[in-house]
Tab-separated table of C-alpha atoms in Angstrom:
chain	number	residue	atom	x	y	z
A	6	UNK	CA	0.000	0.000	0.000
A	7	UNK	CA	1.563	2.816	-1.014
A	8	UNK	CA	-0.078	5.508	0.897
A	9	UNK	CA	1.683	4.186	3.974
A	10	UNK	CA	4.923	5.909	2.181
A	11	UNK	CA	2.745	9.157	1.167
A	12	UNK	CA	3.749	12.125	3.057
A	13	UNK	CA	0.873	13.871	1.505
A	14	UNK	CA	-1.415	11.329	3.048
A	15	UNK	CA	-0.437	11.532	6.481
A	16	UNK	CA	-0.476	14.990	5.936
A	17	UNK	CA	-4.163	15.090	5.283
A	18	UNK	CA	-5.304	12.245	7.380
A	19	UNK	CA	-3.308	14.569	10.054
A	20	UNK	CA	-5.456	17.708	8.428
A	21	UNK	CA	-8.966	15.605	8.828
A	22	UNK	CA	-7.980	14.748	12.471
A	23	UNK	CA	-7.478	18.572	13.126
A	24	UNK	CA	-10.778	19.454	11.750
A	25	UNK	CA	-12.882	16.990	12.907
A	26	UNK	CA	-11.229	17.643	16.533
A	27	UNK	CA	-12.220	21.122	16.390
A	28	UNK	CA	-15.588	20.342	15.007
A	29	UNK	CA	-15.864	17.948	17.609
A	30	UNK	CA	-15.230	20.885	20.366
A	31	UNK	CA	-16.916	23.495	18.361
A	32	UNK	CA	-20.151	21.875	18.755
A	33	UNK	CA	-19.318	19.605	22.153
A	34	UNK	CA	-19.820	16.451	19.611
A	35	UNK	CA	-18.262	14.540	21.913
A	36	UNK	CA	-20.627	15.062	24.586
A	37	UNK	CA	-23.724	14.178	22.287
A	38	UNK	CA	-22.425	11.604	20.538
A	39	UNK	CA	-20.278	8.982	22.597
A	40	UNK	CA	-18.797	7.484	19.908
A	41	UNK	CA	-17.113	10.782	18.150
A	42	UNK	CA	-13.962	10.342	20.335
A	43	UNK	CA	-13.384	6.518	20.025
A	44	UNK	CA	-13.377	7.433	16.146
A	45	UNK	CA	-10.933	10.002	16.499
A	46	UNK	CA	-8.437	7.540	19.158
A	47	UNK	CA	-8.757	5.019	16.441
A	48	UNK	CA	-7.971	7.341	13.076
A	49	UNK	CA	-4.989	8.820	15.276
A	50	UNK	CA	-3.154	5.655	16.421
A	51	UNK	CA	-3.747	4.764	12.632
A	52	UNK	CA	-2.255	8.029	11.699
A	53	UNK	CA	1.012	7.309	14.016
A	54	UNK	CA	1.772	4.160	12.506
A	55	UNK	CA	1.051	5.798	8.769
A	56	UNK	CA	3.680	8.689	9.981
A	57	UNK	CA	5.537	6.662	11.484
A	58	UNK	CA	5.606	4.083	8.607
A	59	UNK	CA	6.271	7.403	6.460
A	60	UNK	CA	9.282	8.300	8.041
A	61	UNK	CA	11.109	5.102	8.467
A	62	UNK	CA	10.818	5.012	4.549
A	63	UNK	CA	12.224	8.820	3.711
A	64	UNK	CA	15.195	8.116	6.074
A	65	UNK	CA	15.891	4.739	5.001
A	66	UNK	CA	15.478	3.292	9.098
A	67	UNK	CA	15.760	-0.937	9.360
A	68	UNK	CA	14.858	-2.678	12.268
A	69	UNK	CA	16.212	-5.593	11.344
A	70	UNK	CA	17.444	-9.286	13.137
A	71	UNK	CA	15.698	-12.431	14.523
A	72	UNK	CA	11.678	-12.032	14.249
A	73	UNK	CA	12.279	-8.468	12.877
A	74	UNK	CA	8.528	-8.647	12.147
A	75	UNK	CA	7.230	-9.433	15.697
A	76	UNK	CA	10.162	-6.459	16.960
A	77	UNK	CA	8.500	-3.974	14.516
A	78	UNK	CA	4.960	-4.480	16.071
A	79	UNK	CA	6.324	-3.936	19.084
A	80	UNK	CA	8.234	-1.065	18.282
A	81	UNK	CA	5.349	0.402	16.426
A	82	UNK	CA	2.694	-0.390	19.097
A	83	UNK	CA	4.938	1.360	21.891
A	84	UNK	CA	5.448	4.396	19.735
A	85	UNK	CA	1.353	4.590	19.057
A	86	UNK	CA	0.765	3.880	23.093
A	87	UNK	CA	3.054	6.644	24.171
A	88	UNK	CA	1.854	9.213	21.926
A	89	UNK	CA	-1.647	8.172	23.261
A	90	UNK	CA	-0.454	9.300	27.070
A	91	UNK	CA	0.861	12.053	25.997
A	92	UNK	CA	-2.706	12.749	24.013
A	93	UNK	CA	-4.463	11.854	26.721
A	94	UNK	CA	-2.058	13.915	29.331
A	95	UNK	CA	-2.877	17.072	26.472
A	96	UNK	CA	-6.599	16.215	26.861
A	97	UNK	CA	-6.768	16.543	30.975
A	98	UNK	CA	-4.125	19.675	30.631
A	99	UNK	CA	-6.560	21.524	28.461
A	100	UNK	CA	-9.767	20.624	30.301
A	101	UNK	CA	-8.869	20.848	33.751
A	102	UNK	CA	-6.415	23.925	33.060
A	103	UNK	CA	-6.859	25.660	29.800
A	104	UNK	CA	-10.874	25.638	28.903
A	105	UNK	CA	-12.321	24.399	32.569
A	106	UNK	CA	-15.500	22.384	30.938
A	107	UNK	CA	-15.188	20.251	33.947
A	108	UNK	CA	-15.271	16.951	32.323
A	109	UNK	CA	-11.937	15.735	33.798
A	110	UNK	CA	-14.227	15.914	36.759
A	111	UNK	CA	-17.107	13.358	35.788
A	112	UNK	CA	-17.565	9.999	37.142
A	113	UNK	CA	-16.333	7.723	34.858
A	114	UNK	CA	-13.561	9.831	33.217
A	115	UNK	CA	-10.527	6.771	34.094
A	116	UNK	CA	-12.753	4.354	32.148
A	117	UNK	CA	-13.109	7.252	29.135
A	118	UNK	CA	-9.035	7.478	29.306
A	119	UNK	CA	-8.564	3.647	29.185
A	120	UNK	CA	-10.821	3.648	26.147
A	121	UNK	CA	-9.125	6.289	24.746
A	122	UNK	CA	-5.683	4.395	24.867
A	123	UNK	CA	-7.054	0.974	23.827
A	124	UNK	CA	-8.607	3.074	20.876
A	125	UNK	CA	-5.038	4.753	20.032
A	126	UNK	CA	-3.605	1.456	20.160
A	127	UNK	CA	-6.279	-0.616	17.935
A	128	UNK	CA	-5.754	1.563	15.415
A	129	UNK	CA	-2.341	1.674	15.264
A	130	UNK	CA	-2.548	-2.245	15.273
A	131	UNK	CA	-4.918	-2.210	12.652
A	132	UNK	CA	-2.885	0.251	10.368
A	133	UNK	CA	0.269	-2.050	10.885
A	134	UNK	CA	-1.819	-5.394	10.126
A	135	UNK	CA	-3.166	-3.935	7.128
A	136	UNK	CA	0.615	-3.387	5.420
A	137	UNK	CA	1.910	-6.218	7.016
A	138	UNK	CA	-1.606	-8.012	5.202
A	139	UNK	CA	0.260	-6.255	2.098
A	140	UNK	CA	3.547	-8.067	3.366
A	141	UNK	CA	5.291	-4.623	3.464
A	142	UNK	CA	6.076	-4.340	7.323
C-alpha cells in the first residue's frame, strides 16, 4: 500500500484529524455523541503508525534481526501507546487547566481514558496489520 509511504497522506489524514477535533469541540460532539472520540483515538493511532511508517521510509530506518517482524509491532505499538499518554495527558491539561469544561471531573472519566488508549492502540494495530496483510512491514 503505497499511501503508507505518502507524506501527503499523512499529511491530510493529520489535516482531517485537526478538523474533525475542532468540530468535535466546536459543537461539544463529543458530549452528544459517545462514539465521536473513540473514532478520532482510532484514526490517530492509525495516523502514528502511517507517519511513522512514512518516516522510516524517507530516512531509510531498518529494524532488522531475529523475528524483525514481531520487533516492529512492538516497536510500532509502543510508539502509538506513548503518543496516546501524551494525548491523553494534552486532553486533561486543556480541560482541567486551559478551557475548565469540567469533564476531567465526571464519574467515569478513568474508564473514558482507558478507552481512549485501547482506541489509540487498535488503530495503530490495525494500520500495521493492514501493510503487514500487504507483506510490506
Amino acid at each position: 500500500m503505497n499511501f503508507f509511504k505518502s507524506l501527503k497522506f499523512a499529511l491530510l489524514l493529520l489535516a482531517g484529524i485537526f478538523v474533525a477535533y475542532a468540530l468535535s469541540n466546536i459543537y461539544e460532539w463529543h458530549f452528544h455523541y459517545w462514539w465521536v472520540d473513540i473514532i478520532l483515538h482510532f484514526v490517530g493511532g492509525f495516523w502514528v503508525f502511517v507517519m511513522a511508517r512514512y518516516v522510516m521510509e524517507h530516512y531509510k530506518i531498518e529494524i532488522t534481526g531475529p523475528n524483525n517482524e514481531f520487533v516492529r509491532f512492538i516497536v510500532f505499538v509502543s510508539f502509538v501507546s506513548f503518543l496516546g499518554v501524551l494525548c491523553e495527558f494534552y486532553e486533561f491539561i486543556f480541560d482541567r487547566y486551559i478551557t475548565l469544561t469540567g469533564f476531567t471531573y465526571l464519574a467515569r472519566v478513568f474508564e473514558d481514558t482507558l478507552l481512549d488508549l485501547a482506541m489509540d492502540i487498535i488503530g495503530g494495530i490495525s494500520a500495521f496489520l493492514l501493510y503487514f496483510k500487504n507483506g510490506k512491514a
